[in-house]
Each structure stands twice: as structure tokens, then as C-alpha cells.
Amino acid sequence: QDITRIREITNEQQRNAEDLARLVDHANAPIFGVDTNGMVTEWNRKAADMLGFTKEETIGKAFVQNFIQPEDRPSVDEVLQRALAGIETANYTLPVASKLGNRYTVLLNATTRRDCKGKIIGVVGVGQDIS
């Protein structure tokens, strides 16, 4: 009976994880994730639609160096570094350019991402297009 209960809990956790993944992917807001090295780990459909880079084109690439304009890199890097230190940023105005050169302004919240033991494993950025 213990094994049955463990399987039920595991299945429920899996369903919850899948529900959250769908929520992030289908959100009407650009959402990205980076790991502690600044590499992209998440890129939802809204980010892909807005910026023209598919999830496959972004995963594993350095976020700041590849997807932020050179003049904005120092300030964006500072926001990410602060989040990686546990200091979250709300309402940061992030200028971004699409693959085709279209400019957008995104109001960004940078949130620290932690594992189940509380260790910082990255940053999640959730934005709103305010262009």
C-alpha cells in the first residue's frame, strides 16, 4: 500500500509539473529562464512570437550576449546577477530587439529560481510588452 501511495503522489507531482509547463508556455506574456551561468533554460511561445527566436534557437545560449542589445547588456546583466544573489527586481524596463530588428519595451520582473532545497538555480523573467 505504501508503494501505491508513493506512485499516486509521484503521478500527481508529474501532472502538476506538466500543468505548470503548459501554463508558462501558453501565457500571454514573454517568459524566459536562465541558469546560474546566464544560459537560457526556458523560452515560452510569447517570447518566441515577439522576438522571432524559437525555443530551440535560444535554449543553451547566453541570454545577455545573444538576445540583448550591446548598449543594454550591463544593466540587464546586473538585474540577472542581483536575482542570482536572491535580490529580485520588479518593473524593470527592458528594451529588446527582435530577430528582424523590431524594437520592443518589456516591463520585466526577474525572480530568483530555487530548487527543492532552496539553492538558487537560476532566474525566471516574466515580462509585459509596454511598447
PDB file of C-alpha atoms in Angstrom:
ATOM      1  CA  GLN A   1       0.000   0.000   0.000  1.00  0.00           C
ATOM      2  CA  ASP A   2       2.916   2.354   0.676  1.00  0.00           C
ATOM      3  CA  ILE A   3       4.206   1.808  -2.868  1.00  0.00           C
ATOM      4  CA  THR A   4       0.757   2.544  -4.305  1.00  0.00           C
ATOM      5  CA  ARG A   5       0.601   5.806  -2.355  1.00  0.00           C
ATOM      6  CA  ILE A   6       4.101   6.779  -3.468  1.00  0.00           C
ATOM      7  CA  ARG A   7       3.101   6.154  -7.107  1.00  0.00           C
ATOM      8  CA  GLU A   8      -0.046   8.258  -6.656  1.00  0.00           C
ATOM      9  CA  ILE A   9       1.989  11.125  -5.200  1.00  0.00           C
ATOM     10  CA  THR A  10       4.590  10.838  -7.959  1.00  0.00           C
ATOM     11  CA  ASN A  11       1.893  10.846 -10.651  1.00  0.00           C
ATOM     12  CA  GLU A  12       0.229  13.875  -9.077  1.00  0.00           C
ATOM     13  CA  GLN A  13       3.556  15.730  -8.958  1.00  0.00           C
ATOM     14  CA  GLN A  14       4.139  14.872 -12.617  1.00  0.00           C
ATOM     15  CA  ARG A  15       0.686  16.202 -13.572  1.00  0.00           C
ATOM     16  CA  ASN A  16       1.343  19.394 -11.612  1.00  0.00           C
ATOM     17  CA  ALA A  17       4.697  19.881 -13.357  1.00  0.00           C
ATOM     18  CA  GLU A  18       3.079  19.346 -16.763  1.00  0.00           C
ATOM     19  CA  ASP A  19       0.284  21.809 -15.912  1.00  0.00           C
ATOM     20  CA  LEU A  20       2.836  24.449 -14.891  1.00  0.00           C
ATOM     21  CA  ALA A  21       4.859  23.878 -18.056  1.00  0.00           C
ATOM     22  CA  ARG A  22       1.711  24.364 -20.179  1.00  0.00           C
ATOM     23  CA  LEU A  23       0.807  27.491 -18.227  1.00  0.00           C
ATOM     24  CA  VAL A  24       4.241  29.025 -18.818  1.00  0.00           C
ATOM     25  CA  ASP A  25       4.353  28.021 -22.469  1.00  0.00           C
ATOM     26  CA  HIS A  26       0.880  29.389 -23.275  1.00  0.00           C
ATOM     27  CA  ALA A  27       0.995  32.520 -21.092  1.00  0.00           C
ATOM     28  CA  ASN A  28       0.175  35.801 -22.805  1.00  0.00           C
ATOM     29  CA  ALA A  29       3.441  37.261 -21.522  1.00  0.00           C
ATOM     30  CA  PRO A  30       7.035  36.704 -22.606  1.00  0.00           C
ATOM     31  CA  ILE A  31       8.693  34.364 -20.104  1.00  0.00           C
ATOM     32  CA  PHE A  32      12.294  33.210 -20.131  1.00  0.00           C
ATOM     33  CA  GLY A  33      14.541  31.352 -17.731  1.00  0.00           C
ATOM     34  CA  VAL A  34      18.292  31.367 -17.326  1.00  0.00           C
ATOM     35  CA  ASP A  35      20.564  29.192 -15.223  1.00  0.00           C
ATOM     36  CA  THR A  36      23.304  30.405 -12.893  1.00  0.00           C
ATOM     37  CA  ASN A  37      25.629  30.796 -15.900  1.00  0.00           C
ATOM     38  CA  GLY A  38      23.165  33.023 -17.753  1.00  0.00           C
ATOM     39  CA  MET A  39      22.257  30.339 -20.283  1.00  0.00           C
ATOM     40  CA  VAL A  40      18.657  30.198 -21.479  1.00  0.00           C
ATOM     41  CA  THR A  41      16.721  27.292 -19.953  1.00  0.00           C
ATOM     42  CA  GLU A  42      13.165  28.406 -20.758  1.00  0.00           C
ATOM     43  CA  TRP A  43      11.611  30.431 -23.589  1.00  0.00           C
ATOM     44  CA  ASN A  44       7.863  30.463 -23.963  1.00  0.00           C
ATOM     45  CA  ARG A  45       5.710  30.934 -27.061  1.00  0.00           C
ATOM     46  CA  LYS A  46       5.014  34.609 -26.398  1.00  0.00           C
ATOM     47  CA  ALA A  47       8.764  35.333 -26.204  1.00  0.00           C
ATOM     48  CA  ALA A  48       9.230  33.373 -29.433  1.00  0.00           C
ATOM     49  CA  ASP A  49       6.361  35.192 -31.185  1.00  0.00           C
ATOM     50  CA  MET A  50       7.543  38.615 -30.035  1.00  0.00           C
ATOM     51  CA  LEU A  51      11.252  38.231 -30.678  1.00  0.00           C
ATOM     52  CA  GLY A  52      11.245  35.767 -33.561  1.00  0.00           C
ATOM     53  CA  PHE A  53      13.642  33.303 -31.942  1.00  0.00           C
ATOM     54  CA  THR A  54      12.270  29.794 -31.444  1.00  0.00           C
ATOM     55  CA  LYS A  55      12.757  27.973 -28.181  1.00  0.00           C
ATOM     56  CA  GLU A  56      15.187  25.664 -29.972  1.00  0.00           C
ATOM     57  CA  GLU A  57      17.258  28.653 -31.110  1.00  0.00           C
ATOM     58  CA  THR A  58      17.567  30.014 -27.575  1.00  0.00           C
ATOM     59  CA  ILE A  59      17.990  27.050 -25.220  1.00  0.00           C
ATOM     60  CA  GLY A  60      21.594  26.756 -24.054  1.00  0.00           C
ATOM     61  CA  LYS A  61      22.614  30.151 -25.425  1.00  0.00           C
ATOM     62  CA  ALA A  62      23.896  33.036 -23.313  1.00  0.00           C
ATOM     63  CA  PHE A  63      20.859  35.274 -22.774  1.00  0.00           C
ATOM     64  CA  VAL A  64      22.543  38.643 -22.360  1.00  0.00           C
ATOM     65  CA  GLN A  65      25.188  38.190 -25.074  1.00  0.00           C
ATOM     66  CA  ASN A  66      22.798  36.763 -27.672  1.00  0.00           C
ATOM     67  CA  PHE A  67      19.426  38.393 -27.079  1.00  0.00           C
ATOM     68  CA  ILE A  68      20.114  41.808 -25.516  1.00  0.00           C
ATOM     69  CA  GLN A  69      21.396  44.827 -27.440  1.00  0.00           C
ATOM     70  CA  PRO A  70      25.028  45.731 -26.619  1.00  0.00           C
ATOM     71  CA  GLU A  71      24.140  49.075 -25.015  1.00  0.00           C
ATOM     72  CA  ASP A  72      21.696  47.372 -22.609  1.00  0.00           C
ATOM     73  CA  ARG A  73      23.844  44.391 -21.634  1.00  0.00           C
ATOM     74  CA  PRO A  74      25.464  45.871 -18.499  1.00  0.00           C
ATOM     75  CA  SER A  75      22.150  46.831 -16.867  1.00  0.00           C
ATOM     76  CA  VAL A  76      20.398  43.589 -17.840  1.00  0.00           C
ATOM     77  CA  ASP A  77      23.356  41.579 -16.562  1.00  0.00           C
ATOM     78  CA  GLU A  78      23.158  43.499 -13.268  1.00  0.00           C
ATOM     79  CA  VAL A  79      19.449  42.635 -12.875  1.00  0.00           C
ATOM     80  CA  LEU A  80      20.184  38.950 -13.522  1.00  0.00           C
ATOM     81  CA  GLN A  81      23.174  38.923 -11.151  1.00  0.00           C
ATOM     82  CA  ARG A  82      21.061  40.516  -8.424  1.00  0.00           C
ATOM     83  CA  ALA A  83      18.348  37.877  -8.900  1.00  0.00           C
ATOM     84  CA  LEU A  84      21.020  35.172  -8.722  1.00  0.00           C
ATOM     85  CA  ALA A  85      22.019  36.682  -5.369  1.00  0.00           C
ATOM     86  CA  GLY A  86      18.402  36.448  -4.190  1.00  0.00           C
ATOM     87  CA  ILE A  87      17.557  40.124  -4.785  1.00  0.00           C
ATOM     88  CA  GLU A  88      14.571  40.168  -7.102  1.00  0.00           C
ATOM     89  CA  THR A  89      13.701  43.060  -9.391  1.00  0.00           C
ATOM     90  CA  ALA A  90      10.186  44.218 -10.247  1.00  0.00           C
ATOM     91  CA  ASN A  91       9.132  46.526 -13.056  1.00  0.00           C
ATOM     92  CA  TYR A  92      12.482  46.757 -14.840  1.00  0.00           C
ATOM     93  CA  THR A  93      12.147  48.408 -18.245  1.00  0.00           C
ATOM     94  CA  LEU A  94      13.895  46.084 -20.693  1.00  0.00           C
ATOM     95  CA  PRO A  95      14.481  47.248 -24.270  1.00  0.00           C
ATOM     96  CA  VAL A  96      14.700  44.269 -26.633  1.00  0.00           C
ATOM     97  CA  ALA A  97      15.037  43.803 -30.377  1.00  0.00           C
ATOM     98  CA  SER A  98      13.519  41.010 -32.402  1.00  0.00           C
ATOM     99  CA  LYS A  99      15.375  38.796 -34.829  1.00  0.00           C
ATOM    100  CA  LEU A 100      14.105  41.087 -37.606  1.00  0.00           C
ATOM    101  CA  GLY A 101      15.227  44.244 -35.794  1.00  0.00           C
ATOM    102  CA  ASN A 102      11.864  45.349 -34.397  1.00  0.00           C
ATOM    103  CA  ARG A 103      12.262  47.153 -31.067  1.00  0.00           C
ATOM    104  CA  TYR A 104      10.086  46.427 -28.048  1.00  0.00           C
ATOM    105  CA  THR A 105       9.975  47.621 -24.474  1.00  0.00           C
ATOM    106  CA  VAL A 106       9.187  44.944 -21.923  1.00  0.00           C
ATOM    107  CA  LEU A 107       8.327  45.596 -18.281  1.00  0.00           C
ATOM    108  CA  LEU A 108      10.204  42.758 -16.590  1.00  0.00           C
ATOM    109  CA  ASN A 109      10.074  41.045 -13.222  1.00  0.00           C
ATOM    110  CA  ALA A 110      13.214  38.997 -12.545  1.00  0.00           C
ATOM    111  CA  THR A 111      12.579  36.309  -9.946  1.00  0.00           C
ATOM    112  CA  THR A 112      15.101  34.022  -8.310  1.00  0.00           C
ATOM    113  CA  ARG A 113      14.550  30.349  -9.128  1.00  0.00           C
ATOM    114  CA  ARG A 114      15.381  27.790  -6.437  1.00  0.00           C
ATOM    115  CA  ASP A 115      15.495  24.017  -6.269  1.00  0.00           C
ATOM    116  CA  CYS A 116      13.595  21.963  -3.692  1.00  0.00           C
ATOM    117  CA  LYS A 117      16.359  22.549  -1.116  1.00  0.00           C
ATOM    118  CA  GLY A 118      16.313  26.325  -1.550  1.00  0.00           C
ATOM    119  CA  LYS A 119      19.531  26.537  -3.583  1.00  0.00           C
ATOM    120  CA  ILE A 120      19.465  29.231  -6.269  1.00  0.00           C
ATOM    121  CA  ILE A 121      19.470  27.588  -9.690  1.00  0.00           C
ATOM    122  CA  GLY A 122      18.607  30.489 -11.961  1.00  0.00           C
ATOM    123  CA  VAL A 123      16.289  33.337 -12.785  1.00  0.00           C
ATOM    124  CA  VAL A 124      12.827  33.467 -14.305  1.00  0.00           C
ATOM    125  CA  GLY A 125      11.912  36.616 -16.189  1.00  0.00           C
ATOM    126  CA  VAL A 126       8.262  37.438 -16.755  1.00  0.00           C
ATOM    127  CA  GLY A 127       7.514  40.415 -18.913  1.00  0.00           C
ATOM    128  CA  GLN A 128       4.768  42.567 -20.331  1.00  0.00           C
ATOM    129  CA  ASP A 129       5.058  44.309 -23.681  1.00  0.00           C
ATOM    130  CA  ILE A 130       4.617  48.020 -22.986  1.00  0.00           C
ATOM    131  CA  SER A 131       5.853  49.221 -26.379  1.00  0.00           C
TER     132      SER A 131
END
